[in-house]
Structure formats: C-alpha cells, structure tokens
XYZ file of N, CA and C in Angstrom:
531
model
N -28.693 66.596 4.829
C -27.867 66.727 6.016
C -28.557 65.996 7.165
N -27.651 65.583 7.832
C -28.467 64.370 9.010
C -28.187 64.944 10.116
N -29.221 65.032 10.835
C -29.610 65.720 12.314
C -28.525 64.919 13.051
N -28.030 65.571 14.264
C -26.855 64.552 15.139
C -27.794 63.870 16.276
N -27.687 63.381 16.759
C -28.982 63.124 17.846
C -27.614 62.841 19.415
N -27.664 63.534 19.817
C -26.886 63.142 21.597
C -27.820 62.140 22.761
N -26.796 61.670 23.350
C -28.227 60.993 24.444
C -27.036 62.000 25.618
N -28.265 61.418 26.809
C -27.964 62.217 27.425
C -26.887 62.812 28.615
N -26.459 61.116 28.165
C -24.742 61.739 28.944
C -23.942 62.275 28.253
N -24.449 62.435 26.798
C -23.753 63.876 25.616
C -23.549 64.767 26.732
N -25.144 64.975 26.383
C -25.714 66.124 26.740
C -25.454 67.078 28.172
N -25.139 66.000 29.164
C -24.334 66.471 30.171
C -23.175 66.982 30.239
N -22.209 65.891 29.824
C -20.917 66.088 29.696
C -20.486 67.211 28.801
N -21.326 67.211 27.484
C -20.815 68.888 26.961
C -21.130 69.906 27.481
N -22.206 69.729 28.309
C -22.365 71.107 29.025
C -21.803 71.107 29.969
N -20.907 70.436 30.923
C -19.948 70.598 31.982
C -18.726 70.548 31.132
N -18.570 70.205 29.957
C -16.975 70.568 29.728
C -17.071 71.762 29.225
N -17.995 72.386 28.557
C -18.189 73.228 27.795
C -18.387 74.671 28.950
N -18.986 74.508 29.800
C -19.264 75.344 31.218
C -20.402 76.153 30.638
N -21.325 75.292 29.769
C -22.429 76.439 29.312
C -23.910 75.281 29.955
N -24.849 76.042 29.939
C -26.426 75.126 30.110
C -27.073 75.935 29.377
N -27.742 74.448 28.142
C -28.638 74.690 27.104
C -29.723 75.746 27.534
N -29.664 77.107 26.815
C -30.907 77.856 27.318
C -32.404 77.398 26.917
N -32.441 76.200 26.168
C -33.668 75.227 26.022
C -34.120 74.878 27.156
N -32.946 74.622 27.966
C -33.501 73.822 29.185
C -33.781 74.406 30.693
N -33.850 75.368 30.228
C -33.908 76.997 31.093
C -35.529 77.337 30.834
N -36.086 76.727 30.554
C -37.694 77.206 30.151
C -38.346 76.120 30.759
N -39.109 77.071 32.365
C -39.661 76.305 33.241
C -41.619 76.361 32.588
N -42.129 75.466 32.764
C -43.454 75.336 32.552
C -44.129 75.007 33.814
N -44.517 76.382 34.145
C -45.947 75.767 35.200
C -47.503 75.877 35.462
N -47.392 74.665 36.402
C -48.676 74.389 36.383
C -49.273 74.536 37.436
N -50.429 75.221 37.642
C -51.015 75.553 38.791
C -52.019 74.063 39.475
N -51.606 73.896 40.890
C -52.347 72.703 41.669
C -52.877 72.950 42.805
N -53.753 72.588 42.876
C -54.796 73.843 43.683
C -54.283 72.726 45.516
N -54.427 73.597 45.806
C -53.430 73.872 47.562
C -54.508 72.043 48.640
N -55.261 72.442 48.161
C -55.995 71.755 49.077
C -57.502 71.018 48.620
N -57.821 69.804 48.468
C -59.364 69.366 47.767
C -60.457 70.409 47.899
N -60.437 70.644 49.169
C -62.008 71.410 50.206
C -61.823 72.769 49.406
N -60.701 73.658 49.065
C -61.277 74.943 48.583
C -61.592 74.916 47.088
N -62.033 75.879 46.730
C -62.683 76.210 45.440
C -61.664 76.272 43.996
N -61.873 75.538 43.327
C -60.295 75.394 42.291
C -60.838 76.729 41.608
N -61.934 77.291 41.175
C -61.990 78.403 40.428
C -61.278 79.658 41.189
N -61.261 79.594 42.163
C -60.257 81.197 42.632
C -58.768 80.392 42.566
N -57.823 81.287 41.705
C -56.452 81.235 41.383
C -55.893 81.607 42.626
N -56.319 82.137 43.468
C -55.775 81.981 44.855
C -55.209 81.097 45.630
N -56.304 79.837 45.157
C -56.413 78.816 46.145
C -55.201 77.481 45.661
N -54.433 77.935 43.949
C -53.212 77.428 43.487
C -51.885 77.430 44.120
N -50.888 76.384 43.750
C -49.578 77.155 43.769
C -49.272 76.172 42.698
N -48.275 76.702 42.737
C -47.162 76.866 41.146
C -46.473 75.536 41.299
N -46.702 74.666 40.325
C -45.715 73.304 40.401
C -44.898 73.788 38.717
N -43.247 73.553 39.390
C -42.785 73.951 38.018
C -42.234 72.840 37.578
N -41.831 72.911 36.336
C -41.702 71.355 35.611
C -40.700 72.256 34.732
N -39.017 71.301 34.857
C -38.146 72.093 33.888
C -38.352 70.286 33.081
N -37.461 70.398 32.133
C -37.278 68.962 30.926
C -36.200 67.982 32.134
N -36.542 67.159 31.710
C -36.368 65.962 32.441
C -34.120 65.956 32.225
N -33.949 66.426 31.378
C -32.464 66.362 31.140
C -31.622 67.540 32.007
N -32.645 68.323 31.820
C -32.055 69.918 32.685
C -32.103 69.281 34.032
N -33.499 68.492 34.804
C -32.818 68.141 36.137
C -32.021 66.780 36.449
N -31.415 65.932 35.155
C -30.274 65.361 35.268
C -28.808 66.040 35.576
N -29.017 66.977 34.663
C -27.814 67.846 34.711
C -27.841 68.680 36.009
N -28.541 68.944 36.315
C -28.719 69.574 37.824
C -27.837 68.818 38.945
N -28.984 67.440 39.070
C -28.712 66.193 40.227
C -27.169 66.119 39.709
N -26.449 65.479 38.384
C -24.966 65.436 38.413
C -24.415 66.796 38.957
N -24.617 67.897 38.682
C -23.722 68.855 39.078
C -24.045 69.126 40.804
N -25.347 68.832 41.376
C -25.348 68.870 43.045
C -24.649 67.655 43.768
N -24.716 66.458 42.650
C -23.861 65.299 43.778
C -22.448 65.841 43.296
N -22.204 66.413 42.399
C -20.381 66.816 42.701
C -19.939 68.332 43.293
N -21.274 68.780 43.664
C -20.441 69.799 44.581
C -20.316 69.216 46.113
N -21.718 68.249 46.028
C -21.661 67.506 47.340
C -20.381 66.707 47.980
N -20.291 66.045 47.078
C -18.599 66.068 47.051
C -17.748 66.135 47.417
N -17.615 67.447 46.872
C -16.729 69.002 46.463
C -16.611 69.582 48.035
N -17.865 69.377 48.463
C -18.163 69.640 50.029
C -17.327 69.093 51.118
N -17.925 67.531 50.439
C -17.567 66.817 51.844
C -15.670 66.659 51.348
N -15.287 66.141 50.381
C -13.764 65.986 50.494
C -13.095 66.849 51.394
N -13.534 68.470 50.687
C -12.909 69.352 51.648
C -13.043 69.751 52.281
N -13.978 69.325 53.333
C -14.372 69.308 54.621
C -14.940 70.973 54.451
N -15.941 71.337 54.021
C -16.369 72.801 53.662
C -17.941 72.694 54.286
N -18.159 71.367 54.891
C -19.668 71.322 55.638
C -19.356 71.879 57.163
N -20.541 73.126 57.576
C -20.544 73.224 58.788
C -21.287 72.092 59.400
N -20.487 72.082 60.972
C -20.984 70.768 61.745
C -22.590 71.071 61.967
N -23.051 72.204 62.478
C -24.383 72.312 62.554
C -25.780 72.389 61.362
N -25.094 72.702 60.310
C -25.650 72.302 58.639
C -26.555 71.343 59.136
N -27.829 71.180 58.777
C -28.814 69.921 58.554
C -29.303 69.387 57.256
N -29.476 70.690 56.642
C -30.336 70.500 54.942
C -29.167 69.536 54.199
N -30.075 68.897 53.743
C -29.079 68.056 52.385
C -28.311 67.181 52.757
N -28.044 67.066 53.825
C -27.342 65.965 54.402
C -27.176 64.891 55.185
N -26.536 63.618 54.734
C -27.031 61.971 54.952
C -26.960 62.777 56.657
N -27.818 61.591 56.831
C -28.378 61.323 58.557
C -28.677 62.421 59.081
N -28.537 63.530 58.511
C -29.694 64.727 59.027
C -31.164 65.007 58.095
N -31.216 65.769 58.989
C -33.277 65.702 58.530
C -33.769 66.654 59.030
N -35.330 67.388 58.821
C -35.442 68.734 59.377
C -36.058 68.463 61.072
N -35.811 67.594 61.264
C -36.072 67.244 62.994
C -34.276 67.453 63.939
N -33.646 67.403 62.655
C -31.815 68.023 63.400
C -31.662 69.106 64.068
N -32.075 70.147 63.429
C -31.880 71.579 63.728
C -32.457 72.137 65.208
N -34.226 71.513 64.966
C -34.821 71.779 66.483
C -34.569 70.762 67.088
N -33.875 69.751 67.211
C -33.792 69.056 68.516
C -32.421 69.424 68.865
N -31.241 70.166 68.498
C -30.391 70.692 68.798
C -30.787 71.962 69.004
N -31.624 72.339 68.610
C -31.969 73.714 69.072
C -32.561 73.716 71.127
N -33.686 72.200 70.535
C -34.167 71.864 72.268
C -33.136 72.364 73.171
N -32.067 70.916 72.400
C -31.051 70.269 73.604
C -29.978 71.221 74.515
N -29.922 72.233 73.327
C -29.833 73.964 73.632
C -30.125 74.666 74.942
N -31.098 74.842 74.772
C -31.939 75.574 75.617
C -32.713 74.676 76.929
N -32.393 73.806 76.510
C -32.747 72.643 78.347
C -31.232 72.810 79.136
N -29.894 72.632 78.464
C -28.723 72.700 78.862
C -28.405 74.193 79.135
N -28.893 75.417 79.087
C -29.298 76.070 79.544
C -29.652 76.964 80.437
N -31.409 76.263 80.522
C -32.455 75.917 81.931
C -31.349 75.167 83.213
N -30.728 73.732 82.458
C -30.306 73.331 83.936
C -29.206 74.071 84.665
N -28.565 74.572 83.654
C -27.609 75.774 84.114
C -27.524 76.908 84.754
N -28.988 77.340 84.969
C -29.819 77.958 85.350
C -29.416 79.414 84.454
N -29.173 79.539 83.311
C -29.336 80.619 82.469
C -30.430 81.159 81.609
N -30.612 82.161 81.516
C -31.378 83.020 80.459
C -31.306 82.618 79.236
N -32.876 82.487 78.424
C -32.600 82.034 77.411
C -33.897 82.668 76.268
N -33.243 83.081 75.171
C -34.109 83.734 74.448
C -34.095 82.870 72.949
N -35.330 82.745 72.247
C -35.422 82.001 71.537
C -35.934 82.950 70.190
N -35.066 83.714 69.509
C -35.960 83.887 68.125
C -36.257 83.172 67.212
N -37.121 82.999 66.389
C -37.331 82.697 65.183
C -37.511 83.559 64.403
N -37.169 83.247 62.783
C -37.222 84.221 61.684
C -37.538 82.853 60.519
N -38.987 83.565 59.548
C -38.927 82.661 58.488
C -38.627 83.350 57.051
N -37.439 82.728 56.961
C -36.795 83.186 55.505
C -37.449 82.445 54.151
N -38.588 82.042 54.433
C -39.074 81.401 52.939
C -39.144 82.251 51.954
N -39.785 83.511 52.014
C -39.568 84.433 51.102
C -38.093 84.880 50.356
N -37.505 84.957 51.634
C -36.019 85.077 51.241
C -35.403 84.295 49.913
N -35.910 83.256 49.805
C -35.065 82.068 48.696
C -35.358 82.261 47.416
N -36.503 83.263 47.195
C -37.529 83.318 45.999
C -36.722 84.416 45.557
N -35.152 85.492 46.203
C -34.806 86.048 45.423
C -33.687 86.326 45.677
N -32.895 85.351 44.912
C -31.513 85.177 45.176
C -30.694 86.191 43.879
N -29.468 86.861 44.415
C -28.829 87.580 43.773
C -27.732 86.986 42.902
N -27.806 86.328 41.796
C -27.189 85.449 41.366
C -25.406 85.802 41.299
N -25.190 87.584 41.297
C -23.820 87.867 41.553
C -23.238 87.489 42.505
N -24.095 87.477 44.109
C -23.710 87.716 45.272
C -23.064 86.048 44.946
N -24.745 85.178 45.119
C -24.167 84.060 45.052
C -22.851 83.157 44.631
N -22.960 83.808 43.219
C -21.972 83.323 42.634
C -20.281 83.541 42.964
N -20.138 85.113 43.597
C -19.249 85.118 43.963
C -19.016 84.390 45.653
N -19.753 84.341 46.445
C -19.429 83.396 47.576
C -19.298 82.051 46.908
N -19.689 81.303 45.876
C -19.075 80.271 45.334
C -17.791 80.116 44.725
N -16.946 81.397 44.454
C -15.639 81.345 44.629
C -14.930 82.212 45.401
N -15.266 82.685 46.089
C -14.623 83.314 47.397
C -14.500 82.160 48.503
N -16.108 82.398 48.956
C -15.825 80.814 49.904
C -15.410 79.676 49.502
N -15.886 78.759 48.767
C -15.643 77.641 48.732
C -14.825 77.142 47.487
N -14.247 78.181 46.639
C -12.938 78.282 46.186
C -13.197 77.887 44.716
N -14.637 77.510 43.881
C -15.020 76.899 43.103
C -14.772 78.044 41.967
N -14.025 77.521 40.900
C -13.550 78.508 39.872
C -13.793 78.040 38.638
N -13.374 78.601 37.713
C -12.994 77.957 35.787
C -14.158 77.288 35.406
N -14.252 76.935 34.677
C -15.265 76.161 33.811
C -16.578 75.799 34.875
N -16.561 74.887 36.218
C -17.529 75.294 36.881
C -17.841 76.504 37.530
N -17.079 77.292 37.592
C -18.096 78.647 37.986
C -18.634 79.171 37.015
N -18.624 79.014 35.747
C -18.810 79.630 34.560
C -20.210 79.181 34.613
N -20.280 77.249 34.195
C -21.806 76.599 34.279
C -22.534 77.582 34.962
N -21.762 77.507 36.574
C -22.990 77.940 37.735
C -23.524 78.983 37.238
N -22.748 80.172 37.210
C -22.665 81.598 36.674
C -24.353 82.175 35.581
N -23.970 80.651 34.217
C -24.777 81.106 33.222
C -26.167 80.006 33.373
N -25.831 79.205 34.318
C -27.048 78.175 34.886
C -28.229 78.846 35.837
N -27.405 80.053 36.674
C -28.406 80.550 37.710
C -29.072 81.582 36.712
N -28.693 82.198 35.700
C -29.317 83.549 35.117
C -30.243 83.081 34.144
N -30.934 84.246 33.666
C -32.117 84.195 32.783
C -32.740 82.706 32.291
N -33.035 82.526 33.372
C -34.412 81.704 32.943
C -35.680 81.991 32.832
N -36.608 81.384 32.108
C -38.338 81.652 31.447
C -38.807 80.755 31.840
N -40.062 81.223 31.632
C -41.061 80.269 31.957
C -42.397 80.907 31.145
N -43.167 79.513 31.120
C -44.521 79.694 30.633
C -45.635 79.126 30.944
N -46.344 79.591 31.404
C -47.929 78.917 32.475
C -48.789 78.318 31.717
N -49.083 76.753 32.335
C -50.442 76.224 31.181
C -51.193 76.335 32.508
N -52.421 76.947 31.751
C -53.905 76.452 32.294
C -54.500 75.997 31.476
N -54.969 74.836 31.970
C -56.258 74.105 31.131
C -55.852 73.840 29.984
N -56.335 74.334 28.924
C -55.264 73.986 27.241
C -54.460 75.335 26.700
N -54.933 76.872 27.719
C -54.248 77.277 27.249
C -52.538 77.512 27.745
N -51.595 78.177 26.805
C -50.491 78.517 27.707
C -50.173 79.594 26.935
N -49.409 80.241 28.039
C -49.009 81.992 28.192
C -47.802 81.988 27.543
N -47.639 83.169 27.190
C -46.719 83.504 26.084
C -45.179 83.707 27.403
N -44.193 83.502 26.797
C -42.378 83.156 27.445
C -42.379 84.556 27.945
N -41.837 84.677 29.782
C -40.942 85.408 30.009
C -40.612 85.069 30.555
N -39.667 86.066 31.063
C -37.804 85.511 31.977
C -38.399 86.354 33.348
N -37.564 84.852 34.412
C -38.169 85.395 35.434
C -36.936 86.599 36.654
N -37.330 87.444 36.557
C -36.453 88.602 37.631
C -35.500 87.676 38.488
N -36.326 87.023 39.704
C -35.123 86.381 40.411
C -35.339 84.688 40.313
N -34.116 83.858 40.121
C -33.935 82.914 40.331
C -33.929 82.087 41.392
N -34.295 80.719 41.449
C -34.375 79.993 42.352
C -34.208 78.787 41.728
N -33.306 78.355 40.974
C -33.573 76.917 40.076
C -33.377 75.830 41.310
C-alpha cells in the first residue's frame, strides 16, 4: 500500500474545507532562551519560552489571519482607533493619539486623568468559548470557519527540550496560539 504524500496547499485547503486542524500540528515545542547575555544561563529563571509549532501549522495560521483580515476590512468591522495588526499603524499609534488627547485637552483647559493598565498577563488566558462565541456574535463568522477556529483554539500540547533532553506531552490549560 503506498503512503499518499500532500504538499502543502493539500494540507491547507483540507483543513479549511474540512473545518478541522491536524492535532499533529497542535504540538508546540519549546525552547528555553535565556533573557539576556550578562545573566547566568544556569538559573531557569533567567529563560523564556520560545515556542516553535511545525512550519505548516503556521502556514495555515498566516492563510487563515490574512482572510479574516479581509473578512475585516471588506466589512468594515475595524475600529477606527484599532492600531495592532494594521497597515500604517504601529505601536507608536495608540500613544501619540493618546498624547494628542490629552494636549487638546490641556489647551482646553480641562482635567485630565491618564490610566494605564497592563494586560500582558491577560492574553496568556484566553477562554476559548468566550472567544469563540464573540467570533460569531460579533463579527458574524459561522459554519465551517467557526468550526476550524473552534477546534484550532482548543487542546493544544506541548513539549520542552533542554539541552538533549525533552519532556514528556502535555496539553496546555489556556491557549494563546
């Protein structure tokens, strides 16, 4: 019996017609890279986590983000103040509209309070229900792609190399692909 061999716009295309993602390609491998030359690589402290999924899983990714991008812009579903991810904005958008803010303001001679909040932690644990349903509530995305999204955001693994050895597969609690 002869093995089938796909390349990899198979491999895409059946998994967007199909609305499934290979759970092969759901098994992140990482590797710890230590933060900075000057500290000490022997304390695991001084690491962070570079993850490495298979080179096809983030094809299939990049095709399915340039067509929600899209998906976005056709139907006009981008807020005007949005910066992330988008042509001719950059992370210098946000605070210089934030400035231009708060000088217009000052000359106005109004009160002006400035919080900040850093949600980095926040991203490390996304509720893949919640999500998924604001992907068809809001932005109306249904059938076969909500399905992908659906079984794309859940149970993924991973397994840690150090040095030559590597750690035995588990699935990680919250997602962030």
């Amino acid at each position: 019996m002869m093995k089938q061999c796909y390349t990899r716009t198979d491999i895409v295309n059946r998994s967007l017609s199909s609305g499934k993602f290979p759970k092969s390609m759901k098994n992140v491998l990482v590797n710890p890279l230590i933060n900075r030359s000057s500290l000490d690589p022997s304390e695991y402290k001084n690491d962070r986590p570079i993850s490495n999924l298979r080179f096809v899983s983030k094809v299939i990714e990049r095709v399915v983000a340039n067509q929600l991008k899209s998906y976005h812009s056709v139907n006009n579903l981008d807020d005007e103040l949005h910066s992330a991810y988008r042509r001719k904005h950059s992370t210098e958008t946000a605070p210089l509209k934030a400035v231009s803010d708060i000088r217009s303001c000052i000359d106005q001679d109004q009160s002006v309070i400035l919080m900040l909040l850093d949600l980095g932690v926040a991203f490390d644990s996304v509720y893949c229900d919640i999500l998924v349903g604001r992907l068809a509530y809001r932005l109306g995305i249904k059938g076969v792609l909500l399905q992908w999204l659906n079984l794309y955001l859940r149970t993924h693994t991973q397994t840690a190399a150090i040095m030559n050895a590597i750690s035995v597969l588990s699935e990680l609690s919250f997602e962030v692909p």
